[in-house]
Amino acid sequence: MVSRPNVVLVVMDTARARDVVRSAHRETRLPAIDRLASEGTEYTNAFASAPWTLPSHAGLFTGTYSSKHGAHAGHKHLDDDLPTLAEAFQSNGYETVAVSNNTWISEEFGFARGFETLYKTWQYVQTDTDLGEVARTKRGSEMVRALAARLLDGNPAINAANAVYGQFFRKRTDDGARRTNEWLRGWLADRTTEKPFFTFVNYLEPHLEYRPPRALAEQYLPNGVTYDEAMTVSQDAWAYITGHESHTEAEFEVLHGLYNAEIAYLDRRIGDLRGHLEATGEWEDTILVVTGDHGENVGDHDLMDHQYCLYDSLLHVPLVVAGGAFDGGGTVDDLVQLTDLAPTLLDAADIDAPAMRESIQGRSFHPATTTDPRTHAIAEYMAPQPSMDALREQVGPLPDGFPFDRSLRAVRTDDDKLIRGSDGSRERYAVDADPEESTDLAAETPDRVDELETVLDDWLDSFEHSEASGSVSMTDATQDRLEDLGYL
């Protein structure tokens, strides 16, 4: 390993820990991820700071929580008042590249800062951010596309073409992972600089809608259920949550099978990515991180998708780190959070980044660190997403007493967890004995609820909160894609 390693940060969008972390109960076969875990370090108690993409990625990029970075349902943009991981790597001599399959992770929402290249798989014509790639590779076809982006940016016809192109790719069984890897393979092969690289990749496959390849899906579907039958099961999360549709237990088993097949498919693509790093001679000098930005409810807690709650089904995520000091680390059960990755990766690359380290709320878990393990994890859900008005527009009237028009915060230790709502609700779970969070103990343990509330309030009082607010403008094509993904 060279003194300045390459760093590749891979997010399996919507991958929850219970379906990825190695265990006797896991149903999925994930040879690529398991190989990384056996060679590197697997963190079995890793938690997101938010239950959906935009605020979780903002926390990942800045090492801060939603209350501080200000990117959430009430303000869908990562503003430029906090330094990002990509900026820290770029200012310290790294080539910085991102490939995104999720529309939230784009320059439109503030996530391009620090990246010389941001490649968006849903756009046939890339925007100006992609021009950095042209300057390096000089590949003719990429030059044409990037030049077209500059000349035609904002052109309604091009926006329409991108929208149609995105629709085409969403209807396929691959949500961009294959195209991502093809692009990365070309980029790795064409690199001429001696700079190390920081590369971020968001793979979208486990996200609704679940449409895995037929042959793979058939390995995970319940006995007697065909692929064609499985694809008739409704995946309309908002209709289910609002009571406009219902699902049987058997139907949720089908959906879980499709979800597992998506995870298994993505494992293959992660294996391919490793193969590209090996083929170009970069693997031995690379630290590879594989994690999830949040989990998924597949009928858990009478919910679908990844909104409206802070249960571990949404917060507990996989985390594997391989390469450098992480090799041979085995299994680590300490509490860690995605906000801890920023200082950890800065340590791995021996980057000072004093301004960023000053703003970071996470704590490094690098094997060489002397920092004490964290005693608790924090998560925030600042506002419902979609909003109640958006839900009504999509599915019609909401049921009386619909409980999700609220914000939530949670504090979790190794043993128990408190979830506090802006509506006055309090839930407490003994997560060590009740990992499914099925029995709320708040009413019978008021003293422990008070103790956990004190921890949460002390944490909230320990930093300056963001004042960012207000709606964020977006193009019609972006809005359409986010609606297709179920966010708006």
GROMACS .gro file of C-alpha atoms in nm:
model
  488
    1MET     CA    1   0.000   0.000   0.000
    2VAL     CA    2   0.140   0.340  -0.100
    3SER     CA    3   0.137   0.623   0.151
    4ARG     CA    4  -0.151   0.793  -0.028
    5PRO     CA    5  -0.398   0.519  -0.116
    6ASN     CA    6  -0.681   0.537  -0.362
    7VAL     CA    7  -1.017   0.548  -0.185
    8VAL     CA    8  -1.333   0.406  -0.341
    9LEU     CA    9  -1.654   0.472  -0.148
   10VAL     CA   10  -1.946   0.258  -0.268
   11VAL     CA   11  -2.302   0.313  -0.149
   12MET     CA   12  -2.553   0.036  -0.209
   13ASP     CA   13  -2.857   0.261  -0.206
   14THR     CA   14  -3.134   0.118   0.017
   15ALA     CA   15  -2.932  -0.182   0.141
   16ARG     CA   16  -3.018  -0.278   0.496
   17ALA     CA   17  -2.778  -0.465   0.720
   18ARG     CA   18  -2.992  -0.772   0.786
   19ASP     CA   19  -2.977  -0.870   0.418
   20VAL     CA   20  -2.606  -0.800   0.365
   21VAL     CA   21  -2.412  -0.854   0.690
   22ARG     CA   22  -2.282  -1.210   0.719
   23SER     CA   23  -2.497  -1.422   0.950
   24ALA     CA   24  -2.656  -1.763   0.971
   25HIS     CA   25  -2.997  -1.606   0.903
   26ARG     CA   26  -2.907  -1.414   0.589
   27GLU     CA   27  -3.088  -1.543   0.282
   28THR     CA   28  -2.875  -1.380   0.013
   29ARG     CA   29  -2.558  -1.526  -0.135
   30LEU     CA   30  -2.307  -1.243  -0.168
   31PRO     CA   31  -1.966  -1.385  -0.258
   32ALA     CA   32  -1.806  -1.053  -0.360
   33ILE     CA   33  -1.905  -0.866  -0.044
   34ASP     CA   34  -1.828  -1.166   0.177
   35ARG     CA   35  -1.482  -1.188   0.023
   36LEU     CA   36  -1.420  -0.822   0.101
   37ALA     CA   37  -1.545  -0.874   0.457
   38SER     CA   38  -1.322  -1.177   0.510
   39GLU     CA   39  -1.016  -0.993   0.377
   40GLY     CA   40  -1.089  -0.656   0.540
   41THR     CA   41  -1.310  -0.545   0.829
   42GLU     CA   42  -1.686  -0.583   0.865
   43TYR     CA   43  -1.863  -0.343   1.100
   44THR     CA   44  -2.180  -0.516   1.216
   45ASN     CA   45  -2.328  -0.224   1.410
   46ALA     CA   46  -2.315   0.060   1.158
   47PHE     CA   47  -2.598   0.313   1.149
   48ALA     CA   48  -2.710   0.588   0.916
   49SER     CA   49  -2.782   0.934   1.050
   50ALA     CA   50  -3.104   0.965   0.846
   51PRO     CA   51  -3.344   0.717   0.683
   52TRP     CA   52  -3.337   0.841   0.324
   53THR     CA   53  -3.092   0.935   0.052
   54LEU     CA   54  -3.045   1.311   0.056
   55PRO     CA   55  -2.982   1.374   0.428
   56SER     CA   56  -2.789   1.049   0.470
   57HIS     CA   57  -2.551   1.128   0.184
   58ALA     CA   58  -2.513   1.483   0.314
   59GLY     CA   59  -2.406   1.335   0.647
   60LEU     CA   60  -2.172   1.093   0.472
   61PHE     CA   61  -2.007   1.371   0.269
   62THR     CA   62  -1.971   1.622   0.555
   63GLY     CA   63  -1.941   1.401   0.863
   64THR     CA   64  -2.230   1.591   1.023
   65TYR     CA   65  -2.594   1.531   1.115
   66SER     CA   66  -2.907   1.674   0.955
   67SER     CA   67  -2.950   1.946   1.217
   68LYS     CA   68  -2.607   2.079   1.126
   69HIS     CA   69  -2.577   2.025   0.749
   70GLY     CA   70  -2.936   2.138   0.681
   71ALA     CA   71  -3.012   1.908   0.385
   72HIS     CA   72  -3.344   1.734   0.446
   73ALA     CA   73  -3.708   1.733   0.340
   74GLY     CA   74  -3.749   2.093   0.454
   75HIS     CA   75  -3.451   2.210   0.247
   76LYS     CA   76  -3.350   1.966  -0.024
   77HIS     CA   77  -3.001   2.099  -0.085
   78LEU     CA   78  -2.654   2.059   0.065
   79ASP     CA   79  -2.543   2.420   0.096
   80ASP     CA   80  -2.179   2.522   0.072
   81ASP     CA   81  -2.118   2.631   0.430
   82LEU     CA   82  -1.962   2.297   0.532
   83PRO     CA   83  -1.659   2.138   0.362
   84THR     CA   84  -1.709   1.800   0.197
   85LEU     CA   85  -1.500   1.486   0.180
   86ALA     CA   86  -1.447   1.529  -0.194
   87GLU     CA   87  -1.319   1.884  -0.143
   88ALA     CA   88  -1.074   1.763   0.121
   89PHE     CA   89  -0.937   1.493  -0.109
   90GLN     CA   90  -0.923   1.726  -0.409
   91SER     CA   91  -0.732   1.997  -0.221
   92ASN     CA   92  -0.482   1.734  -0.109
   93GLY     CA   93  -0.380   1.617  -0.455
   94TYR     CA   94  -0.643   1.354  -0.533
   95GLU     CA   95  -0.834   1.310  -0.854
   96THR     CA   96  -1.199   1.311  -0.750
   97VAL     CA   97  -1.468   1.128  -0.946
   98ALA     CA   98  -1.830   1.040  -0.867
   99VAL     CA   99  -2.076   0.817  -1.047
  100SER     CA  100  -2.437   0.856  -0.937
  101ASN     CA  101  -2.745   0.652  -1.015
  102ASN     CA  102  -2.968   0.844  -0.774
  103THR     CA  103  -3.101   1.182  -0.886
  104TRP     CA  104  -3.056   1.335  -0.543
  105ILE     CA  105  -2.679   1.290  -0.573
  106SER     CA  106  -2.620   1.553  -0.838
  107GLU     CA  107  -2.505   1.913  -0.868
  108GLU     CA  108  -2.869   2.020  -0.864
  109PHE     CA  109  -2.886   1.936  -0.493
  110GLY     CA  110  -2.537   2.046  -0.394
  111PHE     CA  111  -2.344   1.720  -0.417
  112ALA     CA  112  -2.097   1.805  -0.695
  113ARG     CA  113  -1.865   2.014  -0.480
  114GLY     CA  114  -1.511   1.878  -0.485
  115PHE     CA  115  -1.567   1.634  -0.771
  116GLU     CA  116  -1.376   1.699  -1.090
  117THR     CA  117  -1.613   1.462  -1.266
  118LEU     CA  118  -1.970   1.369  -1.175
  119TYR     CA  119  -2.114   1.111  -1.412
  120LYS     CA  120  -2.492   1.064  -1.394
  121THR     CA  121  -2.605   0.739  -1.547
  122TRP     CA  122  -2.963   0.854  -1.606
  123GLN     CA  123  -2.855   1.132  -1.845
  124TYR     CA  124  -2.752   1.056  -2.200
  125VAL     CA  125  -2.607   1.406  -2.229
  126GLN     CA  126  -2.397   1.505  -1.929
  127THR     CA  127  -2.388   1.855  -1.783
  128ASP     CA  128  -2.086   2.082  -1.745
  129THR     CA  129  -1.957   1.889  -1.445
  130ASP     CA  130  -1.858   1.608  -1.682
  131LEU     CA  131  -1.626   1.832  -1.883
  132GLY     CA  132  -1.342   1.758  -1.643
  133GLU     CA  133  -1.341   1.402  -1.769
  134VAL     CA  134  -1.300   1.521  -2.129
  135ALA     CA  135  -0.994   1.725  -2.046
  136ARG     CA  136  -0.828   1.413  -1.906
  137THR     CA  137  -0.930   1.133  -2.140
  138LYS     CA  138  -0.964   1.305  -2.479
  139ARG     CA  139  -1.195   1.027  -2.587
  140GLY     CA  140  -1.385   1.144  -2.892
  141SER     CA  141  -1.729   1.019  -2.802
  142GLU     CA  142  -1.706   1.165  -2.452
  143MET     CA  143  -1.588   1.497  -2.597
  144VAL     CA  144  -1.888   1.511  -2.824
  145ARG     CA  145  -2.128   1.439  -2.540
  146ALA     CA  146  -1.969   1.690  -2.306
  147LEU     CA  147  -1.958   1.957  -2.577
  148ALA     CA  148  -2.325   1.892  -2.645
  149ALA     CA  149  -2.396   1.938  -2.278
  150ARG     CA  150  -2.235   2.282  -2.286
  151LEU     CA  151  -2.405   2.391  -2.606
  152LEU     CA  152  -2.748   2.253  -2.531
  153ASP     CA  153  -2.776   2.285  -2.154
  154GLY     CA  154  -3.128   2.399  -2.078
  155ASN     CA  155  -3.258   2.304  -2.421
  156PRO     CA  156  -3.611   2.161  -2.374
  157ALA     CA  157  -3.555   1.901  -2.646
  158ILE     CA  158  -3.242   1.770  -2.475
  159ASN     CA  159  -3.414   1.769  -2.136
  160ALA     CA  160  -3.693   1.566  -2.291
  161ALA     CA  161  -3.445   1.326  -2.445
  162ASN     CA  162  -3.277   1.274  -2.110
  163ALA     CA  163  -3.615   1.209  -1.950
  164VAL     CA  164  -3.703   0.948  -2.212
  165TYR     CA  165  -3.358   0.791  -2.182
  166GLY     CA  166  -3.399   0.771  -1.806
  167GLN     CA  167  -3.741   0.608  -1.845
  168PHE     CA  168  -3.587   0.349  -2.077
  169PHE     CA  169  -3.318   0.257  -1.829
  170ARG     CA  170  -3.560   0.244  -1.534
  171LYS     CA  171  -3.772  -0.013  -1.712
  172ARG     CA  172  -3.476  -0.247  -1.746
  173THR     CA  173  -3.358  -0.494  -1.483
  174ASP     CA  174  -3.043  -0.289  -1.425
  175ASP     CA  175  -3.079   0.055  -1.264
  176GLY     CA  176  -2.743   0.174  -1.390
  177ALA     CA  177  -2.490  -0.056  -1.219
  178ARG     CA  178  -2.372  -0.215  -1.540
  179ARG     CA  179  -2.338   0.122  -1.714
  180THR     CA  180  -2.161   0.257  -1.406
  181ASN     CA  181  -1.903  -0.018  -1.421
  182GLU     CA  182  -1.853   0.021  -1.795
  183TRP     CA  183  -1.779   0.389  -1.745
  184LEU     CA  184  -1.547   0.321  -1.451
  185ARG     CA  185  -1.362   0.053  -1.646
  186GLY     CA  186  -1.297   0.301  -1.928
  187TRP     CA  187  -1.197   0.575  -1.688
  188LEU     CA  188  -0.952   0.349  -1.503
  189ALA     CA  189  -0.800   0.222  -1.827
  190ASP     CA  190  -0.756   0.574  -1.970
  191ARG     CA  191  -0.603   0.740  -1.662
  192THR     CA  192  -0.262   0.891  -1.726
  193THR     CA  193  -0.212   1.092  -1.407
  194GLU     CA  194  -0.005   0.958  -1.120
  195LYS     CA  195  -0.244   1.114  -0.871
  196PRO     CA  196  -0.428   0.882  -0.633
  197PHE     CA  197  -0.804   0.897  -0.672
  198PHE     CA  198  -1.107   0.937  -0.451
  199THR     CA  199  -1.405   0.777  -0.623
  200PHE     CA  200  -1.764   0.778  -0.499
  201VAL     CA  201  -2.021   0.540  -0.647
  202ASN     CA  202  -2.394   0.522  -0.575
  203TYR     CA  203  -2.561   0.203  -0.702
  204LEU     CA  204  -2.941   0.215  -0.705
  205GLU     CA  205  -3.052  -0.145  -0.764
  206PRO     CA  206  -3.207  -0.226  -0.420
  207HIS     CA  207  -3.432   0.080  -0.445
  208LEU     CA  208  -3.800   0.050  -0.534
  209GLU     CA  209  -3.911  -0.061  -0.782
  210TYR     CA  210  -3.756  -0.404  -0.745
  211ARG     CA  211  -3.696  -0.544  -1.094
  212PRO     CA  212  -3.405  -0.788  -1.072
  213PRO     CA  213  -3.304  -1.012  -1.362
  214ARG     CA  214  -3.547  -1.300  -1.403
  215ALA     CA  215  -3.294  -1.580  -1.353
  216LEU     CA  216  -3.164  -1.427  -1.031
  217ALA     CA  217  -3.508  -1.344  -0.896
  218GLU     CA  218  -3.619  -1.704  -0.939
  219GLN     CA  219  -3.349  -1.809  -0.691
  220TYR     CA  220  -3.501  -1.595  -0.415
  221LEU     CA  221  -3.875  -1.604  -0.478
  222PRO     CA  222  -4.091  -1.828  -0.255
  223ASN     CA  223  -4.146  -2.180  -0.382
  224GLY     CA  224  -4.417  -2.197  -0.646
  225VAL     CA  225  -4.407  -1.825  -0.732
  226THR     CA  226  -4.301  -1.743  -1.087
  227TYR     CA  227  -4.120  -1.427  -1.191
  228ASP     CA  228  -4.421  -1.307  -1.390
  229GLU     CA  229  -4.647  -1.359  -1.089
  230ALA     CA  230  -4.402  -1.176  -0.864
  231MET     CA  231  -4.399  -0.875  -1.092
  232THR     CA  232  -4.777  -0.838  -1.054
  233VAL     CA  233  -4.748  -0.772  -0.680
  234SER     CA  234  -4.801  -0.401  -0.618
  235GLN     CA  235  -4.492  -0.203  -0.521
  236ASP     CA  236  -4.686   0.118  -0.455
  237ALA     CA  237  -4.550   0.204  -0.112
  238TRP     CA  238  -4.764   0.512  -0.061
  239ALA     CA  239  -5.089   0.336  -0.150
  240TYR     CA  240  -5.003   0.068   0.106
  241ILE     CA  241  -4.898   0.306   0.383
  242THR     CA  242  -5.214   0.516   0.342
  243GLY     CA  243  -5.444   0.214   0.340
  244HIS     CA  244  -5.548   0.239  -0.023
  245GLU     CA  245  -5.394  -0.103  -0.087
  246SER     CA  246  -5.325  -0.404   0.130
  247HIS     CA  247  -5.069  -0.683   0.112
  248THR     CA  248  -5.078  -1.037   0.244
  249GLU     CA  249  -4.784  -1.191   0.424
  250ALA     CA  250  -4.724  -1.404   0.115
  251GLU     CA  251  -4.705  -1.094  -0.103
  252PHE     CA  252  -4.447  -0.939   0.126
  253GLU     CA  253  -4.246  -1.261   0.102
  254VAL     CA  254  -4.249  -1.213  -0.273
  255LEU     CA  255  -4.134  -0.851  -0.243
  256HIS     CA  256  -3.860  -0.953  -0.001
  257GLY     CA  257  -3.745  -1.215  -0.251
  258LEU     CA  258  -3.725  -0.952  -0.525
  259TYR     CA  259  -3.538  -0.718  -0.291
  260ASN     CA  260  -3.287  -0.989  -0.201
  261ALA     CA  261  -3.237  -1.063  -0.570
  262GLU     CA  262  -3.153  -0.696  -0.627
  263ILE     CA  263  -2.893  -0.715  -0.349
  264ALA     CA  264  -2.748  -1.033  -0.501
  265TYR     CA  265  -2.733  -0.871  -0.844
  266LEU     CA  266  -2.551  -0.571  -0.703
  267ASP     CA  267  -2.302  -0.802  -0.532
  268ARG     CA  268  -2.204  -0.924  -0.879
  269ARG     CA  269  -2.149  -0.570  -0.999
  270ILE     CA  270  -1.936  -0.490  -0.692
  271GLY     CA  271  -1.730  -0.796  -0.777
  272ASP     CA  272  -1.691  -0.661  -1.130
  273LEU     CA  273  -1.576  -0.326  -0.993
  274ARG     CA  274  -1.308  -0.499  -0.790
  275GLY     CA  275  -1.206  -0.685  -1.105
  276HIS     CA  276  -1.160  -0.356  -1.292
  277LEU     CA  277  -0.939  -0.224  -1.011
  278GLU     CA  278  -0.733  -0.541  -1.022
  279ALA     CA  279  -0.704  -0.540  -1.402
  280THR     CA  280  -0.567  -0.186  -1.403
  281GLY     CA  281  -0.319  -0.254  -1.123
  282GLU     CA  282  -0.494  -0.026  -0.874
  283TRP     CA  283  -0.633  -0.281  -0.631
  284GLU     CA  284  -0.327  -0.319  -0.408
  285ASP     CA  285  -0.320   0.059  -0.356
  286THR     CA  286  -0.693   0.099  -0.289
  287ILE     CA  287  -0.914   0.120   0.018
  288LEU     CA  288  -1.264   0.007  -0.078
  289VAL     CA  289  -1.565   0.092   0.136
  290VAL     CA  290  -1.902  -0.075   0.076
  291THR     CA  291  -2.199   0.051   0.275
  292GLY     CA  292  -2.565   0.149   0.249
  293ASP     CA  293  -2.712   0.496   0.287
  294HIS     CA  294  -3.022   0.359   0.462
  295GLY     CA  295  -3.231   0.045   0.476
  296GLU     CA  296  -3.579  -0.050   0.365
  297ASN     CA  297  -3.914  -0.150   0.510
  298VAL     CA  298  -4.060  -0.443   0.322
  299GLY     CA  299  -4.372  -0.468   0.535
  300ASP     CA  300  -4.170  -0.411   0.852
  301HIS     CA  301  -4.364  -0.205   1.106
  302ASP     CA  302  -4.655  -0.199   0.858
  303LEU     CA  303  -4.448   0.021   0.628
  304MET     CA  304  -4.288   0.010   0.284
  305ASP     CA  305  -4.004   0.210   0.133
  306HIS     CA  306  -3.780   0.416   0.365
  307GLN     CA  307  -3.975   0.702   0.515
  308TYR     CA  308  -4.174   0.805   0.823
  309CYS     CA  309  -3.979   0.613   1.089
  310LEU     CA  310  -3.641   0.568   1.257
  311TYR     CA  311  -3.648   0.195   1.318
  312ASP     CA  312  -3.335  -0.011   1.265
  313SER     CA  313  -3.485  -0.154   0.946
  314LEU     CA  314  -3.399   0.187   0.798
  315LEU     CA  315  -3.096   0.288   1.006
  316HIS     CA  316  -2.889  -0.031   1.043
  317VAL     CA  317  -2.670  -0.054   0.733
  318PRO     CA  318  -2.389  -0.279   0.610
  319LEU     CA  319  -2.034  -0.150   0.628
  320VAL     CA  320  -1.725  -0.331   0.496
  321VAL     CA  321  -1.383  -0.169   0.454
  322ALA     CA  322  -1.100  -0.349   0.278
  323GLY     CA  323  -0.744  -0.240   0.205
  324GLY     CA  324  -0.459  -0.084   0.398
  325ALA     CA  325  -0.490  -0.092   0.776
  326PHE     CA  326  -0.837  -0.243   0.747
  327ASP     CA  327  -0.715  -0.572   0.602
  328GLY     CA  328  -0.739  -0.860   0.845
  329GLY     CA  329  -0.957  -0.663   1.085
  330GLY     CA  330  -1.221  -0.934   1.117
  331THR     CA  331  -1.558  -0.841   1.263
  332VAL     CA  332  -1.606  -0.528   1.474
  333ASP     CA  333  -1.922  -0.493   1.682
  334ASP     CA  334  -1.863  -0.138   1.809
  335LEU     CA  335  -2.124   0.125   1.727
  336VAL     CA  336  -2.022   0.331   1.425
  337GLN     CA  337  -2.212   0.576   1.206
  338LEU     CA  338  -2.187   0.687   0.846
  339THR     CA  339  -2.089   1.030   0.982
  340ASP     CA  340  -1.775   0.857   1.112
  341LEU     CA  341  -1.657   0.764   0.764
  342ALA     CA  342  -1.535   1.114   0.679
  343PRO     CA  343  -1.274   1.139   0.957
  344THR     CA  344  -1.189   0.770   0.914
  345LEU     CA  345  -1.109   0.811   0.544
  346LEU     CA  346  -0.915   1.131   0.608
  347ASP     CA  347  -0.706   0.931   0.854
  348ALA     CA  348  -0.663   0.650   0.603
  349ALA     CA  349  -0.525   0.895   0.346
  350ASP     CA  350  -0.327   1.092   0.606
  351ILE     CA  351  -0.508   1.414   0.516
  352ASP     CA  352  -0.514   1.696   0.771
  353ALA     CA  353  -0.806   1.902   0.633
  354PRO     CA  354  -0.824   2.115   0.950
  355ALA     CA  355  -1.135   2.310   0.846
  356MET     CA  356  -1.327   1.992   0.778
  357ARG     CA  357  -1.205   1.819   1.090
  358GLU     CA  358  -1.322   2.119   1.289
  359SER     CA  359  -1.675   2.088   1.151
  360ILE     CA  360  -1.705   1.709   1.162
  361GLN     CA  361  -1.933   1.555   1.424
  362GLY     CA  362  -1.832   1.196   1.352
  363ARG     CA  363  -1.539   1.018   1.511
  364SER     CA  364  -1.275   0.816   1.332
  365PHE     CA  365  -1.278   0.439   1.365
  366HIS     CA  366  -0.952   0.392   1.174
  367PRO     CA  367  -0.765   0.095   1.324
  368ALA     CA  368  -0.480   0.323   1.432
  369THR     CA  369  -0.703   0.578   1.604
  370THR     CA  370  -0.691   0.631   1.978
  371THR     CA  371  -1.048   0.768   1.984
  372ASP     CA  372  -1.280   0.586   2.223
  373PRO     CA  373  -1.569   0.398   2.058
  374ARG     CA  374  -1.896   0.586   2.056
  375THR     CA  375  -2.149   0.509   2.330
  376HIS     CA  376  -2.453   0.602   2.124
  377ALA     CA  377  -2.571   0.669   1.770
  378ILE     CA  378  -2.800   0.954   1.665
  379ALA     CA  379  -3.050   0.972   1.380
  380GLU     CA  380  -3.282   1.248   1.263
  381TYR     CA  381  -3.586   1.268   1.036
  382MET     CA  382  -3.642   1.639   1.006
  383ALA     CA  383  -3.969   1.638   0.811
  384PRO     CA  384  -4.194   1.384   0.635
  385GLN     CA  385  -4.097   1.299   0.279
  386PRO     CA  386  -4.320   1.290   0.078
  387SER     CA  387  -4.519   1.554   0.262
  388MET     CA  388  -4.882   1.498   0.353
  389ASP     CA  389  -4.992   1.723   0.065
  390ALA     CA  390  -4.779   1.521  -0.178
  391LEU     CA  391  -4.930   1.199  -0.049
  392ARG     CA  392  -5.283   1.331  -0.095
  393GLU     CA  393  -5.198   1.435  -0.449
  394GLN     CA  394  -5.064   1.088  -0.527
  395VAL     CA  395  -5.312   0.857  -0.355
  396GLY     CA  396  -5.609   1.062  -0.240
  397PRO     CA  397  -5.748   1.127   0.110
  398LEU     CA  398  -5.540   1.015   0.407
  399PRO     CA  399  -5.698   0.802   0.679
  400ASP     CA  400  -5.815   0.968   0.997
  401GLY     CA  401  -5.539   0.989   1.254
  402PHE     CA  402  -5.266   0.932   0.995
  403PRO     CA  403  -4.961   0.943   1.225
  404PHE     CA  404  -4.671   1.044   1.004
  405ASP     CA  405  -4.694   1.423   0.984
  406ARG     CA  406  -4.407   1.476   1.227
  407SER     CA  407  -4.033   1.493   1.268
  408LEU     CA  408  -3.838   1.229   1.461
  409ARG     CA  409  -3.510   1.194   1.644
  410ALA     CA  410  -3.355   0.880   1.788
  411VAL     CA  411  -3.071   0.790   2.019
  412ARG     CA  412  -2.944   0.432   2.023
  413THR     CA  413  -2.700   0.249   2.246
  414ASP     CA  414  -2.585  -0.111   2.222
  415ASP     CA  415  -2.877  -0.213   2.443
  416ASP     CA  416  -3.168   0.019   2.386
  417LYS     CA  417  -3.314   0.299   2.180
  418LEU     CA  418  -3.541   0.599   2.217
  419ILE     CA  419  -3.741   0.747   1.930
  420ARG     CA  420  -3.891   1.089   2.002
  421GLY     CA  421  -4.148   1.256   1.781
  422SER     CA  422  -4.241   1.622   1.743
  423ASP     CA  423  -4.600   1.511   1.811
  424GLY     CA  424  -4.505   1.420   2.169
  425SER     CA  425  -4.464   1.048   2.101
  426ARG     CA  426  -4.197   0.846   2.280
  427GLU     CA  427  -4.093   0.491   2.194
  428ARG     CA  428  -3.828   0.290   2.374
  429TYR     CA  429  -3.700  -0.049   2.262
  430ALA     CA  430  -3.460  -0.295   2.423
  431VAL     CA  431  -3.286  -0.352   2.090
  432ASP     CA  432  -3.038  -0.602   2.230
  433ALA     CA  433  -3.319  -0.842   2.327
  434ASP     CA  434  -3.575  -0.713   2.076
  435PRO     CA  435  -3.389  -0.635   1.752
  436GLU     CA  436  -3.715  -0.618   1.556
  437GLU     CA  437  -3.831  -0.330   1.782
  438SER     CA  438  -4.165  -0.503   1.833
  439THR     CA  439  -4.233  -0.413   2.198
  440ASP     CA  440  -4.247  -0.048   2.303
  441LEU     CA  441  -4.130  -0.022   2.665
  442ALA     CA  442  -4.162   0.357   2.704
  443ALA     CA  443  -4.470   0.351   2.928
  444GLU     CA  444  -4.323   0.099   3.172
  445THR     CA  445  -3.969   0.244   3.188
  446PRO     CA  446  -4.014   0.622   3.227
  447ASP     CA  447  -3.684   0.665   3.412
  448ARG     CA  448  -3.487   0.512   3.127
  449VAL     CA  449  -3.680   0.723   2.876
  450ASP     CA  450  -3.579   1.032   3.073
  451GLU     CA  451  -3.215   0.924   3.074
  452LEU     CA  452  -3.211   0.873   2.698
  453GLU     CA  453  -3.390   1.203   2.641
  454THR     CA  454  -3.121   1.376   2.842
  455VAL     CA  455  -2.852   1.221   2.620
  456LEU     CA  456  -3.041   1.339   2.312
  457ASP     CA  457  -3.100   1.691   2.445
  458ASP     CA  458  -2.739   1.730   2.557
  459TRP     CA  459  -2.628   1.630   2.209
  460LEU     CA  460  -2.869   1.879   2.046
  461ASP     CA  461  -2.731   2.155   2.270
  462SER     CA  462  -2.371   2.077   2.180
  463PHE     CA  463  -2.355   2.242   1.835
  464GLU     CA  464  -2.495   2.522   1.620
  465HIS     CA  465  -2.790   2.415   1.409
  466SER     CA  466  -2.831   2.500   1.042
  467GLU     CA  467  -3.082   2.769   0.956
  468ALA     CA  468  -3.119   2.651   0.597
  469SER     CA  469  -3.483   2.639   0.491
  470GLY     CA  470  -3.708   2.680   0.193
  471SER     CA  471  -3.786   2.487  -0.120
  472VAL     CA  472  -3.524   2.412  -0.387
  473SER     CA  473  -3.590   2.453  -0.757
  474MET     CA  474  -3.535   2.160  -0.992
  475THR     CA  475  -3.587   2.086  -1.358
  476ASP     CA  476  -3.901   1.914  -1.480
  477ALA     CA  477  -3.696   1.609  -1.580
  478THR     CA  478  -3.548   1.585  -1.231
  479GLN     CA  479  -3.887   1.621  -1.069
  480ASP     CA  480  -4.029   1.349  -1.294
  481ARG     CA  481  -3.748   1.110  -1.208
  482LEU     CA  482  -3.780   1.172  -0.834
  483GLU     CA  483  -4.154   1.113  -0.861
  484ASP     CA  484  -4.082   0.784  -1.039
  485LEU     CA  485  -3.850   0.688  -0.753
  486GLY     CA  486  -4.127   0.768  -0.504
  487TYR     CA  487  -3.970   1.071  -0.337
  488LEU     CA  488  -4.215   1.341  -0.443
   0.00000   0.00000   0.00000
